[in-house]
Amino acid sequence: MTTPRASALVTDILAALASDDVLTTPEDVAPYRSDAAGVPTERPPAVVVIPRTVEQVQAVARAATRHRVPLVVRGTGTGLSGAATAPADGIVLSTAGLASIEIHPGDQVAVVGPGAVTDHVDAAAREHGLMYAPDPASSRWSTIGGNISTNAGGLRCVKYGVTRDAVLALDVVLADGRLLRTGHRSVKGVTGLDLTALVVGSEGTLGIVVGATLRLVPAPARVRTLVVSTRSLAESGRAVDVVTGSGVRPSCVELLDRGTLENIDGHSGTDLVARHGNGLVLVRTDGPGADVEIETLAAALDAAGLRAELLDTAEGERYHELRRTGRGPVTDSWAAGEDVAVPRSQLVAMLAEIEAIAARHDLEVQAVAHAGDGNLHPGLLARRRDGETRPPARLEVALDELVRAALALGGTISGEHGIGTLKRGWLADELGAEQIALQRAVKAVFDPLGLLAPDSFLADAAAAVPTGSIVNGPLTEAGEDEALVAAGTVPA
Amino acid sequence: MTTPRASALVTDILAALASDDVLTTPEDVAPYRSDAAGVPTERPPAVVVIPRTVEQVQAVARAATRHRVPLVVRGTGTGLSGAATAPADGIVLSTAGLASIEIHPGDQVAVVGPGAVTDHVDAAAREHGLMYAPDPASSRWSTIGGNISTNAGGLRCVKYGVTRDAVLALDVVLADGRLLRTGHRSVKGVTGLDLTALVVGSEGTLGIVVGATLRLVPAPARVRTLVVSTRSLAESGRAVDVVTGSGVRPSCVELLDRGTLENIDGHSGTDLVARHGNGLVLVRTDGPGADVEIETLAAALDAAGLRAELLDTAEGERYHELRRTGRGPVTDSWAAGEDVAVPRSQLVAMLAEIEAIAARHDLEVQAVAHAGDGNLHPGLLARRRDGETRPPARLEVALDELVRAALALGGTISGEHGIGTLKRGWLADELGAEQIALQRAVKAVFDPLGLLAPDSFLADAAAAVPTGSIVNGPLTEAGEDEALVAAGTVPA
């Protein structure tokens, strides 16, 4: 299985890294073959490396360049777009050895390695009365490097912005091993083209992020929570509209449909359906104005004839945590998750489209949404029949219709999970061929040999990893990020 | 003066634009030769065009490409970095004819032309209870296109972020006339490389922005203001530290030194020096928590032994407006303004550096700062002596020392005004030659012939416009943006 090229590559790498940090056996590399989307390449990677220093990352990049071997960066593998899928016969570079965290309270910044876990950064900041605001649902396991790779969002970003808004500076190792330092430690800075902003969200196609300077904000001393119980998705959508139009800037506006409530009840032993009916909208406010804001929201919802209930602190935390990690894996159905986003005014229309598509194809829906951002995570489920070994074609058709419905409503094919290897098929529908050509040319400036994430969203048709998120692999849990990691299938 | 090439160029342009929108006489093009920095090229532009449609912009770009003529985009000319300096024998493209403003309250976005004046966008948003947050001090005159070009900041960005954080999507005409559409109308979206974020702050080097979709936020119903009177710059810096460390997120933290207070008193008939002494820190809070927040800040300042005074609404507005537009032009001195930014913890150190530099070179200081961001606008002044026809060399030396002091403190050479043609000399000190080469290669992807803003920050040494902001032109008002536009020297 070890080709001469792979052998020479590994020899080069071993000149710079400790042998324990260089994995080559089939059983050692197997856990790194795919990310949480679960679609691996046919052949495993040649080697998994776990560098401990920036210099070691540079040595690995130089080895990749010397041997013309593809390289994919991987955090904890919680990604859902196949961006961290191992390149066949290539290198997986794990950031697990680069997880340092320094908090500089005077500058209100954190300086971290890419392997630092998101929640660990936030926890370190809280010791100084500060907060790292972006909070993807996977923040307990996900890494800052992965968050930067996808420009991760989360629940709080409706108020605090997404990962890009929090990244002030980056250290990036290019494919040829050079170290590029972008950005600034000051809050503001406009010197030159903003390569920091460009690298955020580039999913490992431009370089290997080896360090990040992150903006912190004062941690809110007070958080308030309310829940709205609704009779239908349409009524949930109306509640979101009332919240959006209230003049208040909430720190969280999450929508959970009946299917999701049933899932949580089954998995977490709660009675959400009995208490809330067909749907739930979870709204939080934070900061010194939290009380005034939550009361303003409750009054607006009441005036609109909607049933809002203020929660105490403990209950508020419990609902928030149920939204984040309360769902369990789906075992009796084939499931596919999505990550589209639409303009705010189209949220209700998109929810109606999802219901119509599911009905048309005899599917069930489990939908959650970062509703304040118009970012939806609908899961489509097809009951698994006896003896069925692969998902039914109608699930694939429905998913395609769902993504196209989002585009037709002025939306985007990915709100926060990224394109990776799995959504390439829709990329041209959103960007057009001319813009894709331009983006490929930009990538070529950074990575002229095309070694970094070569199968990812800027790949041409010959990419080793097939596109399409339904027909090509085990999809039971795709899109169910919280469920997946809660179930322990993600290496932590 | 009209060369055959210029004549053929104008003929091409006149095939697409009305003759009233194509200016070629010396007196017609003269007002467009330089921006507010006041350093023109030796030869005027061949033509100034005022397109009324995107198609006309495309026609102008095609003409520029066909005739290999440089092109610079210009809004209202309030820029301070020479980015809108007319290219010799080239094209100035004014965005004055592309000033449409549409507000979409349901999506909380504005869709605007590049020539829309910043305050006009904000005013239109306010009719729907919304706000366009970025507010450069020149917002009464500056355009959205110019704001995008420099990634403009402002007073509120300490809470609400800079222009990049507000731009969701762009329409960009490339040098060859193609129309590129980037971004999304949804709040979130991560499809492909983020060319929107890359174009913001690119100062016209990548393409011609012809349309923008801007994020709006709920307009705060309540704004509160306090002022801190201080005895020294160091005490002002301490007040800023107290505010930053308070846990509150203020919407404005501005520092004005004694020189600035004297200037405002002389120009606006106020008695700020008598009332406040050697310095003033202006702090505002907004939104539903404004009252709690301002009281928290006042208590923290009081506990630190600082003299804070809460203002009523009218007084708060008056001080805010004095900060923005209260300064007058400096007539008895040579003056040079700066725009450096440093990490927050280095603000006091940077203020001390500025005082030391001024003392060393027998200069006066008039400094304002967006202090919550660490972004300083110090003006250095050399008393003008009888018969002196150009600024003294010591002013140039001092300015260079000031910029390098900011870099030495971990800061940046430009917080929000941009590099343009005038700060090229320090670019390599911040970015290094390798990164500049990479940035030039990125520009070449968008503009392979190098026609857009060819003298700007990515120019090579042969640029037609000289770099350096002291020795090469009339500097009396450089950096004094509010004063300059208030004095009416900027075409509106």
PDB file of N, CA, C and O in Angstrom, chain B residues 16 42 46-47 58 62 114 178 238 240 268 376 390 412:
ATOM      1  N   ALA B  16     -21.272  56.006 -25.548  1.00  0.00           N
ATOM      2  CA  ALA B  16     -22.104  55.366 -24.515  1.00  0.00           C
ATOM      3  C   ALA B  16     -22.695  56.354 -23.523  1.00  0.00           C
ATOM      4  O   ALA B  16     -23.718  56.080 -22.899  1.00  0.00           O
ATOM      5  N   GLU B  42       1.052  65.592 -11.901  1.00  0.00           N
ATOM      6  CA  GLU B  42       1.523  66.768 -12.643  1.00  0.00           C
ATOM      7  C   GLU B  42       0.630  67.083 -13.833  1.00  0.00           C
ATOM      8  O   GLU B  42       0.336  68.234 -14.127  1.00  0.00           O
ATOM      9  N   ALA B  46      -7.300  62.849 -18.634  1.00  0.00           N
ATOM     10  CA  ALA B  46      -7.792  63.134 -19.988  1.00  0.00           C
ATOM     11  C   ALA B  46      -9.284  63.423 -19.962  1.00  0.00           C
ATOM     12  O   ALA B  46      -9.781  64.256 -20.722  1.00  0.00           O
ATOM     13  N   VAL B  47      -9.980  62.749 -19.050  1.00  0.00           N
ATOM     14  CA  VAL B  47     -11.437  62.851 -19.086  1.00  0.00           C
ATOM     15  C   VAL B  47     -12.022  62.475 -17.731  1.00  0.00           C
ATOM     16  O   VAL B  47     -11.476  61.621 -17.024  1.00  0.00           O
ATOM     17  N   GLN B  58     -19.681  49.958 -17.506  1.00  0.00           N
ATOM     18  CA  GLN B  58     -19.050  48.873 -18.258  1.00  0.00           C
ATOM     19  C   GLN B  58     -18.452  49.395 -19.565  1.00  0.00           C
ATOM     20  O   GLN B  58     -17.359  48.990 -19.962  1.00  0.00           O
ATOM     21  N   ARG B  62     -14.569  49.218 -20.645  1.00  0.00           N
ATOM     22  CA  ARG B  62     -14.117  48.623 -21.913  1.00  0.00           C
ATOM     23  C   ARG B  62     -13.261  49.608 -22.700  1.00  0.00           C
ATOM     24  O   ARG B  62     -12.257  49.228 -23.309  1.00  0.00           O
ATOM     25  N   PRO B 114     -23.029  53.392  -5.564  1.00  0.00           N
ATOM     26  CA  PRO B 114     -21.803  53.818  -4.877  1.00  0.00           C
ATOM     27  C   PRO B 114     -21.778  55.313  -4.575  1.00  0.00           C
ATOM     28  O   PRO B 114     -21.076  55.740  -3.662  1.00  0.00           O
ATOM     29  N   ARG B 178     -16.541  43.450 -17.511  1.00  0.00           N
ATOM     30  CA  ARG B 178     -17.450  42.408 -17.006  1.00  0.00           C
ATOM     31  C   ARG B 178     -18.039  42.817 -15.665  1.00  0.00           C
ATOM     32  O   ARG B 178     -17.394  43.486 -14.867  1.00  0.00           O
ATOM     33  N   ARG B 238      -6.187  57.132  30.572  1.00  0.00           N
ATOM     34  CA  ARG B 238      -6.657  56.335  31.699  1.00  0.00           C
ATOM     35  C   ARG B 238      -8.182  56.243  31.696  1.00  0.00           C
ATOM     36  O   ARG B 238      -8.757  55.176  31.975  1.00  0.00           O
ATOM     37  N   VAL B 240     -10.052  56.248  29.098  1.00  0.00           N
ATOM     38  CA  VAL B 240     -10.402  55.286  28.042  1.00  0.00           C
ATOM     39  C   VAL B 240     -10.225  53.862  28.557  1.00  0.00           C
ATOM     40  O   VAL B 240     -11.063  52.979  28.318  1.00  0.00           O
ATOM     41  N   SER B 268     -15.655  77.348  16.556  1.00  0.00           N
ATOM     42  CA  SER B 268     -17.094  77.159  16.788  1.00  0.00           C
ATOM     43  C   SER B 268     -17.649  78.033  17.905  1.00  0.00           C
ATOM     44  O   SER B 268     -18.835  77.945  18.232  1.00  0.00           O
ATOM     45  N   LEU B 376      -5.958  56.549  16.203  1.00  0.00           N
ATOM     46  CA  LEU B 376      -5.617  57.938  16.518  1.00  0.00           C
ATOM     47  C   LEU B 376      -5.505  58.796  15.258  1.00  0.00           C
ATOM     48  O   LEU B 376      -4.980  58.353  14.236  1.00  0.00           O
ATOM     49  N   ARG B 390       7.139  76.308   1.868  1.00  0.00           N
ATOM     50  CA  ARG B 390       6.844  74.882   1.949  1.00  0.00           C
ATOM     51  C   ARG B 390       7.070  74.408   3.371  1.00  0.00           C
ATOM     52  O   ARG B 390       7.794  75.047   4.138  1.00  0.00           O
ATOM     53  N   THR B 412      -0.781  49.677  13.302  1.00  0.00           N
ATOM     54  CA  THR B 412      -0.880  49.679  11.844  1.00  0.00           C
ATOM     55  C   THR B 412      -0.759  51.106  11.319  1.00  0.00           C
ATOM     56  O   THR B 412      -1.091  52.064  12.036  1.00  0.00           O
TER      57      THR B 412
END
